[in-house]
mmCIF file of C-alpha atoms in Angstrom:
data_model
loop_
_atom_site.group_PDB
_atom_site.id
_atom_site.type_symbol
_atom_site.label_atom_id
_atom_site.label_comp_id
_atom_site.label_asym_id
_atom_site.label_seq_id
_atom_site.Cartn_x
_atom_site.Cartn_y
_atom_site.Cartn_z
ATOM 1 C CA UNK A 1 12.874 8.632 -18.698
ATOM 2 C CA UNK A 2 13.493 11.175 -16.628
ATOM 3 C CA UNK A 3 11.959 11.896 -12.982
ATOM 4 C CA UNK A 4 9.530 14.344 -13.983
ATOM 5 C CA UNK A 5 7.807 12.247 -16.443
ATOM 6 C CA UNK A 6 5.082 11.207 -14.661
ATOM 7 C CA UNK A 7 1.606 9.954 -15.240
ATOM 8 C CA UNK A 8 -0.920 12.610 -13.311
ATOM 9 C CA UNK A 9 -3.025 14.078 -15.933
ATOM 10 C CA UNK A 10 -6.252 15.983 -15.143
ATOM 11 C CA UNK A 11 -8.164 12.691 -15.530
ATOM 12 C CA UNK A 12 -5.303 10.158 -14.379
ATOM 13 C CA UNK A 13 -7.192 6.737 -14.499
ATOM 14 C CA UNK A 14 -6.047 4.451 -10.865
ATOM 15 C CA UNK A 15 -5.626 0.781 -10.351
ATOM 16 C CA UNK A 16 -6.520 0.004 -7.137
ATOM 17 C CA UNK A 17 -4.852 -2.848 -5.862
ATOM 18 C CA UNK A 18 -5.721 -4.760 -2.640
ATOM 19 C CA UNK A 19 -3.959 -8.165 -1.706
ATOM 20 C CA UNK A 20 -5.622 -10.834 0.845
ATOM 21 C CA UNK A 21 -5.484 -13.804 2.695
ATOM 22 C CA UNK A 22 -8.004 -14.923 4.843
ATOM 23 C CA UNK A 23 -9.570 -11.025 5.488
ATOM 24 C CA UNK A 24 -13.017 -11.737 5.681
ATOM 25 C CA UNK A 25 -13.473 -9.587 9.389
ATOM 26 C CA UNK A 26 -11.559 -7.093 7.512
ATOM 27 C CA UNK A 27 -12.497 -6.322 3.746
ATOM 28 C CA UNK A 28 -15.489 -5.088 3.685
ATOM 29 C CA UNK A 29 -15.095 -2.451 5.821
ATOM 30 C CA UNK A 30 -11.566 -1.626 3.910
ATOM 31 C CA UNK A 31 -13.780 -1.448 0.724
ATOM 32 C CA UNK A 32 -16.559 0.614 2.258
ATOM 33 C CA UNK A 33 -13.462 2.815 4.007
ATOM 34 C CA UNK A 34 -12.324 3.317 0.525
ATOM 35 C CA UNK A 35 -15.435 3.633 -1.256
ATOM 36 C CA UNK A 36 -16.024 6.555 0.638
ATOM 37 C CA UNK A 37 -13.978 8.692 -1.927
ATOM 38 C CA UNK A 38 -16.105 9.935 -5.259
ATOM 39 C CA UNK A 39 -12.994 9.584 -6.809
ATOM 40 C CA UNK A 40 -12.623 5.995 -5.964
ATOM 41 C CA UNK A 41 -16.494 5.278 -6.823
ATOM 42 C CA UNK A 42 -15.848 7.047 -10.601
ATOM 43 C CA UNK A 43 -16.339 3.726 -12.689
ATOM 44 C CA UNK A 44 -14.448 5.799 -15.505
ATOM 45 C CA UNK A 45 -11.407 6.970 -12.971
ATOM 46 C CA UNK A 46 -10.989 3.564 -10.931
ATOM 47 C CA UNK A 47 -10.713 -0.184 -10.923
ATOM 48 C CA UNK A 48 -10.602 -2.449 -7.981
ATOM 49 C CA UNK A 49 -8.177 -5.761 -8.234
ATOM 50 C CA UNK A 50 -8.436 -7.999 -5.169
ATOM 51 C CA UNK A 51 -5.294 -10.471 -5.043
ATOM 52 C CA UNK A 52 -6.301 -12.881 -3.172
ATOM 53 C CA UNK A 53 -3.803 -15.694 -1.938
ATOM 54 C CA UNK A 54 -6.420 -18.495 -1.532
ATOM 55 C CA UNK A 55 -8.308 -17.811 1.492
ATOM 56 C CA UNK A 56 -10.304 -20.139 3.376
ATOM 57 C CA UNK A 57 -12.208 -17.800 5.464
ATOM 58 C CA UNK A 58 -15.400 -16.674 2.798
ATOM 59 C CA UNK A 59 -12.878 -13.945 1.913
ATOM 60 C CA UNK A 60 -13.434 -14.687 -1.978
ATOM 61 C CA UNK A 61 -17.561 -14.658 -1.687
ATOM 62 C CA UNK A 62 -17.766 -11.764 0.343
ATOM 63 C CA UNK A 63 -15.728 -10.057 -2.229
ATOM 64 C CA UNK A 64 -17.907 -11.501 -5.378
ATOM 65 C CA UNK A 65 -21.136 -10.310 -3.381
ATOM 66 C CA UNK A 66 -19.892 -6.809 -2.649
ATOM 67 C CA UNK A 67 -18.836 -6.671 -6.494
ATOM 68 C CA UNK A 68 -22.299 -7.293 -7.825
ATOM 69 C CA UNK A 69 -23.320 -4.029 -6.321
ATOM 70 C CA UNK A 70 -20.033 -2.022 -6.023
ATOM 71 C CA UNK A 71 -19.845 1.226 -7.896
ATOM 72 C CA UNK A 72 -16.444 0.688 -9.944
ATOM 73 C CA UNK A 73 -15.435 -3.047 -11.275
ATOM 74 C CA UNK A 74 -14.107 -5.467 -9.183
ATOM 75 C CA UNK A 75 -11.692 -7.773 -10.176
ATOM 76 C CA UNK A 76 -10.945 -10.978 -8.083
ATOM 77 C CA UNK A 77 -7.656 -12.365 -8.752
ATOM 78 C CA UNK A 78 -6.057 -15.748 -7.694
ATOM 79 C CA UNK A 79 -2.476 -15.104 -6.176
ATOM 80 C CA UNK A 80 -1.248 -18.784 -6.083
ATOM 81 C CA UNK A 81 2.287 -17.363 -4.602
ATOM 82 C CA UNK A 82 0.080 -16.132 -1.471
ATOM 83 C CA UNK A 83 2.476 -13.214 -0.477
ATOM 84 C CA UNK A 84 1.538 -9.506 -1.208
ATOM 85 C CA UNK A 85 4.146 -8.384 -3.949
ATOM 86 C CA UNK A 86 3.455 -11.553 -5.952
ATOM 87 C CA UNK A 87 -0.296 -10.507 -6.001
ATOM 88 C CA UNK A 88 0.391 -6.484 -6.658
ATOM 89 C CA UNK A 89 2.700 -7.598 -9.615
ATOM 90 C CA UNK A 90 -0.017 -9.715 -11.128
ATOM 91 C CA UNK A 91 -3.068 -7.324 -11.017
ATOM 92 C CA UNK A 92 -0.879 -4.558 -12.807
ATOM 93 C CA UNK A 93 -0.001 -7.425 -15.534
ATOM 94 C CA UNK A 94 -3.296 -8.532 -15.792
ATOM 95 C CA UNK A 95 -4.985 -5.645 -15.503
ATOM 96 C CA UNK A 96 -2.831 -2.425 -15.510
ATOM 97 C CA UNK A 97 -3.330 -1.596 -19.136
ATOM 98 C CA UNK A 98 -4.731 1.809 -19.514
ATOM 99 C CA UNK A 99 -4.064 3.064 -16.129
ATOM 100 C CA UNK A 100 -2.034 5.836 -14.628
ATOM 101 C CA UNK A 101 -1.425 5.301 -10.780
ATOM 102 C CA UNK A 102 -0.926 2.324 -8.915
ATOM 103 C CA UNK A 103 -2.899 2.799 -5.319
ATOM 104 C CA UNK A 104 -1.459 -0.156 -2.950
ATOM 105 C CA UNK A 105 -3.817 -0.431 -0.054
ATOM 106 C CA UNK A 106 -4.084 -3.023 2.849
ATOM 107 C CA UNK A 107 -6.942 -4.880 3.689
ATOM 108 C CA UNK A 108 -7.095 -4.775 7.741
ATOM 109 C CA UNK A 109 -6.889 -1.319 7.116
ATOM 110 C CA UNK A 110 -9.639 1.968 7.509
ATOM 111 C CA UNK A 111 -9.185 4.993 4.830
ATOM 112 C CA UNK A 112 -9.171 8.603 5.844
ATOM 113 C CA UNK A 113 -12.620 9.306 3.139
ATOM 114 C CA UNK A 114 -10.583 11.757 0.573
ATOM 115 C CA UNK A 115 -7.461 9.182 0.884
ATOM 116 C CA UNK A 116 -7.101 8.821 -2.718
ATOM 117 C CA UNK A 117 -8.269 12.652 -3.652
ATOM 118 C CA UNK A 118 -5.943 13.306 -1.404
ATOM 119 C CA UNK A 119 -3.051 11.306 -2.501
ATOM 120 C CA UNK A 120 -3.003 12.661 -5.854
ATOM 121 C CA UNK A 121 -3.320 15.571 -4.959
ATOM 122 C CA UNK A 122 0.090 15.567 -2.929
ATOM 123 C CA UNK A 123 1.526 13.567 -6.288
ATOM 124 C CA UNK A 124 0.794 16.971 -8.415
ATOM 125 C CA UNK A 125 2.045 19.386 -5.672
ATOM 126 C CA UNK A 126 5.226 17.808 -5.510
ATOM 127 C CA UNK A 127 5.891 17.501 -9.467
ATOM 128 C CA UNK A 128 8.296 15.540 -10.094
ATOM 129 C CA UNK A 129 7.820 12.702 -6.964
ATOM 130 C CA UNK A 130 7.428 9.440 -8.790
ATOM 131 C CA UNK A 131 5.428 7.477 -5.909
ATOM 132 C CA UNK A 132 3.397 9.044 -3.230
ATOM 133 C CA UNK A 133 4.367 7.337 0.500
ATOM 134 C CA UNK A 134 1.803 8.380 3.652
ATOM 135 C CA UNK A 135 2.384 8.349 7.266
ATOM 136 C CA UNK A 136 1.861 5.965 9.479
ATOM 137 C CA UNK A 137 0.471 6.638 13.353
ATOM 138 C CA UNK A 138 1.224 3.995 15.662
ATOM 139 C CA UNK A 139 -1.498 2.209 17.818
ATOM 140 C CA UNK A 140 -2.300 -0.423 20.437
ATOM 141 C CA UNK A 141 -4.869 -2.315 21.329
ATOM 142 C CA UNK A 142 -2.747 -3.810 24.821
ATOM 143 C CA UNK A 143 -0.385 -1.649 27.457
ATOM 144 C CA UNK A 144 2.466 -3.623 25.641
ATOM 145 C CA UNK A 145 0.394 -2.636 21.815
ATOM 146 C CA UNK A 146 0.687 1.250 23.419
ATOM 147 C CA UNK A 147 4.165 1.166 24.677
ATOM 148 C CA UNK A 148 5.408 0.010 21.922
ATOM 149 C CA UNK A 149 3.529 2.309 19.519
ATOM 150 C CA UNK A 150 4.866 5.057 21.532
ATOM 151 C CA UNK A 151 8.331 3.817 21.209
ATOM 152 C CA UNK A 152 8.545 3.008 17.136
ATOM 153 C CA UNK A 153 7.017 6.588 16.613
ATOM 154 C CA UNK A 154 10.198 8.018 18.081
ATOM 155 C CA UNK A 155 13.973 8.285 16.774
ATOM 156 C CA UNK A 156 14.466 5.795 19.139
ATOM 157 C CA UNK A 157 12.485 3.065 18.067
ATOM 158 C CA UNK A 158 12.233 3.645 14.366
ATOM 159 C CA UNK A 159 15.531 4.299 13.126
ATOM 160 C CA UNK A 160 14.358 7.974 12.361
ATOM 161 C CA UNK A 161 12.102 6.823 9.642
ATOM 162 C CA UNK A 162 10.526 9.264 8.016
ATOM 163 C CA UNK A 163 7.144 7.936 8.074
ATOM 164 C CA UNK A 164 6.503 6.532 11.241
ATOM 165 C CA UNK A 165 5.022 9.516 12.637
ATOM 166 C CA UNK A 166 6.238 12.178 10.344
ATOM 167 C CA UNK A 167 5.234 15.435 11.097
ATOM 168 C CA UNK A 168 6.524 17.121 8.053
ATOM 169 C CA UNK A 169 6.296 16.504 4.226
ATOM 170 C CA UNK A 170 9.345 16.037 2.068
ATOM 171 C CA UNK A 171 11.478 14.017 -0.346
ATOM 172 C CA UNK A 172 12.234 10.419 1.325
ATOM 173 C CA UNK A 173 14.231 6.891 0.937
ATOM 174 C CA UNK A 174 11.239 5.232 1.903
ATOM 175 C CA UNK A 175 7.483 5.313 3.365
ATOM 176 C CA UNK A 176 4.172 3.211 3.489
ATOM 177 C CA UNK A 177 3.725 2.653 0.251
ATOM 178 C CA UNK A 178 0.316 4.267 -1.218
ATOM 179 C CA UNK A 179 0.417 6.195 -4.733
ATOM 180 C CA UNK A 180 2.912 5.099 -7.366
ATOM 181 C CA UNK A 181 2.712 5.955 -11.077
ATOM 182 C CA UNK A 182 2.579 2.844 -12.982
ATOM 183 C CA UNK A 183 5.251 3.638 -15.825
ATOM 184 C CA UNK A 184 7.660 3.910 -13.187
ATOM 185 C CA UNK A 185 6.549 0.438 -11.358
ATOM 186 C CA UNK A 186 6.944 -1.220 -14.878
ATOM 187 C CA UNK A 187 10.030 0.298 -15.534
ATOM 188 C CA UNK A 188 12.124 -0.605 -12.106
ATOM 189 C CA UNK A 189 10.164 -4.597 -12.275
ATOM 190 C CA UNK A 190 7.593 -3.905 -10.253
ATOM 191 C CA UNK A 191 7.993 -5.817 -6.642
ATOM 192 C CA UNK A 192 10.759 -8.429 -5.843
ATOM 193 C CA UNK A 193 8.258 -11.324 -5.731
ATOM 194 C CA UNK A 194 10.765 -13.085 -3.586
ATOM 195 C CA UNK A 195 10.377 -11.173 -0.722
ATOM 196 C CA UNK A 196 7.811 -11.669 1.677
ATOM 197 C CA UNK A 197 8.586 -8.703 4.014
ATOM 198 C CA UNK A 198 9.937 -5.159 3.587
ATOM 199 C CA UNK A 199 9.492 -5.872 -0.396
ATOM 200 C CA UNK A 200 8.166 -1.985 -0.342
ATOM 201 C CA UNK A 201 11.679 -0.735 1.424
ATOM 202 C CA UNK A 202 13.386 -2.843 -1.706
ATOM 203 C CA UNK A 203 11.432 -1.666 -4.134
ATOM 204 C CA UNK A 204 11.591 2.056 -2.830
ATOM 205 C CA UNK A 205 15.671 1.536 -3.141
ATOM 206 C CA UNK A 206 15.039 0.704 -6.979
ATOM 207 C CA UNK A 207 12.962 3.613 -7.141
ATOM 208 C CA UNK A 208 15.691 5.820 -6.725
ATOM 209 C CA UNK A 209 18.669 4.028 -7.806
ATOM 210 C CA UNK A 210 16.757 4.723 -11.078
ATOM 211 C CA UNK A 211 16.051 8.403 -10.932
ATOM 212 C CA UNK A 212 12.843 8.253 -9.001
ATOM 213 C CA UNK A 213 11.677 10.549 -6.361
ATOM 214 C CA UNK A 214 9.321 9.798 -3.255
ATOM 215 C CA UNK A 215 7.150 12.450 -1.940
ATOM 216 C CA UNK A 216 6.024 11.967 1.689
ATOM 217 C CA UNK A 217 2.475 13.671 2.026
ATOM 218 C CA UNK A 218 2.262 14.271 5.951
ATOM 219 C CA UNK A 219 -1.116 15.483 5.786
ATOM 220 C CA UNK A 220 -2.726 11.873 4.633
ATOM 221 C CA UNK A 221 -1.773 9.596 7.829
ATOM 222 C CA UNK A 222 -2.974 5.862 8.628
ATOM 223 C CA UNK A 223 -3.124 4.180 12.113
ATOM 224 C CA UNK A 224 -0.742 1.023 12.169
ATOM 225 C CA UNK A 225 -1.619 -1.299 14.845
ATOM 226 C CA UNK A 226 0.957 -2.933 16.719
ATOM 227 C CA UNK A 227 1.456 -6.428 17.563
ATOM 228 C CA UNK A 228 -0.400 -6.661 21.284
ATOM 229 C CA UNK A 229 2.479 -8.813 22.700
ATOM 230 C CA UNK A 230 6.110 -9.591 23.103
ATOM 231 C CA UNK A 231 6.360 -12.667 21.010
ATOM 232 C CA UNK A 232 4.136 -11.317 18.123
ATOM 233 C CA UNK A 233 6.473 -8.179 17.703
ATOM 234 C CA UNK A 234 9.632 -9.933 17.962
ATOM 235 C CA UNK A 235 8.473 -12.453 15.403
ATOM 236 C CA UNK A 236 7.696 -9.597 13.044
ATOM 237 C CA UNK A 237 10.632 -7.912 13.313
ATOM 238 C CA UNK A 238 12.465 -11.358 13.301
ATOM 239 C CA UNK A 239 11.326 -11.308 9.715
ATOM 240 C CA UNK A 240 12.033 -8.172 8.688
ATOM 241 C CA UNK A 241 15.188 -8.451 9.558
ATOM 242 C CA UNK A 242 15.320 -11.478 7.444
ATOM 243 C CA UNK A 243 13.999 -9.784 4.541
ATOM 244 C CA UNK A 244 16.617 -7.402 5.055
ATOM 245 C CA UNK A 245 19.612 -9.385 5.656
ATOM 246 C CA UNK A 246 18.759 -10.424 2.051
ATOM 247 C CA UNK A 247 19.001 -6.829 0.307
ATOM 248 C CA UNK A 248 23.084 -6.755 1.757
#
């Protein structure tokens, strides 16, 4: 298969795939964010999965109540592994069957309204990109939060990472994941279920080992809150570096 075999047709069909543990502050606005988009609402173009990893929060009923009434199907999955890439690779295999595009989204997260419009949009533009990535615009909700949002944003603090504040669209090693087509998730294995962090940067490196191409789109852009204190952000990183460590 080459890397300009991809799945984008006029009417490309989307699986919409949210993971979740204990979200319930958090999902329904992320569904209502989302919903927002007519192509997202088009019960013929898209299908919700929500992998949940056995929340104890009401997370699971306020999903089942906002499905009764929601525009597209909603599927409510049970992740027994808990972690994310465990739950994305079990929606597509339970329910990826007739769909085009993978759309990874985040539930303590808020949707630009044309975020999936948008999306594959930038996957026909750039022809031959296998998996859409977005950028990502740092926040804080502390002076530490805002200091440190300033700082990842730059060379400095990222690494020179294309997405953490990109200003310009191009062909990347990696980004926050967003738009994939499905043929290519299936073919590379989908996520490395045993990784509980950065399993998007190891997946991205399969991507392209295999042919693939990633297509930064600079234009859709997401605010990524930052941990509001020391500790919190050196335990995250602590992890990711983990995670990483592994990959060597």
């Amino acid at each position: 298969m080459s890397a300009s075999t991809v799945s984008a047709p006029e009417d490309a069909r989307i699986l919409l795939v949210i993971p979740t543990l204990n979200e319930a502050k958090a999902i329904l606005p992320c569904f209502e964010s989302l919903l927002r988009d007519p192509l997202l609402r088009d019960p013929a173009r898209a299908t919700l999965v929500v992998a949940d990893g056995g929340s104890t929060d009401g997370t699971q009923d306020i999903v089942r109540r906002y499905a009764e009434t929601s525009p597209i199907r909603i599927h409510l999955l049970h992740n027994p592994d808990r972690i994310q890439s465990a739950g994305i690779n079990s929606a597509v295999a339970e329910h990826g069957d007739g769909f085009d595009l993978l759309l990874r989204c985040d539930a303590h997260a808020i949707y630009p309204a044309d975020y999936a419009t948008a999306l594959l949009a930038a996957f026909r533009s750039a022809e031959d990109a296998v998996s859409v990535v977005v950028a990502m615009d740092s926040q804080g909700t502390s002076s530490f939060g805002r200091a440190a949002a300033w700082v990842v944003d730059t060379p400095l603090g990222s690494g020179g990472a294309a997405h953490r504040g990109g200003r310009a669209s191009a062909y990347v090693d990696h980004g926050h994941h967003a738009l994939m087509d499905l043929t290519w998730f299936r073919k590379v294995g989908g996520y490395d279920a045993a990784f509980s962090q950065n399993e998007d940067a190891e997946l991205d490196w399969r991507l392209r080992a295999a042919g693939g191409r990633i297509w930064l789109a600079d234009d859709v852009r997401l605010g990524y809150m930052m941990r509001s204190t020391p500790a919190a952000l050196w335990r995250q990183y602590q992890n990711y570096g983990a995670e990483a460590a592994r990959r060597r």
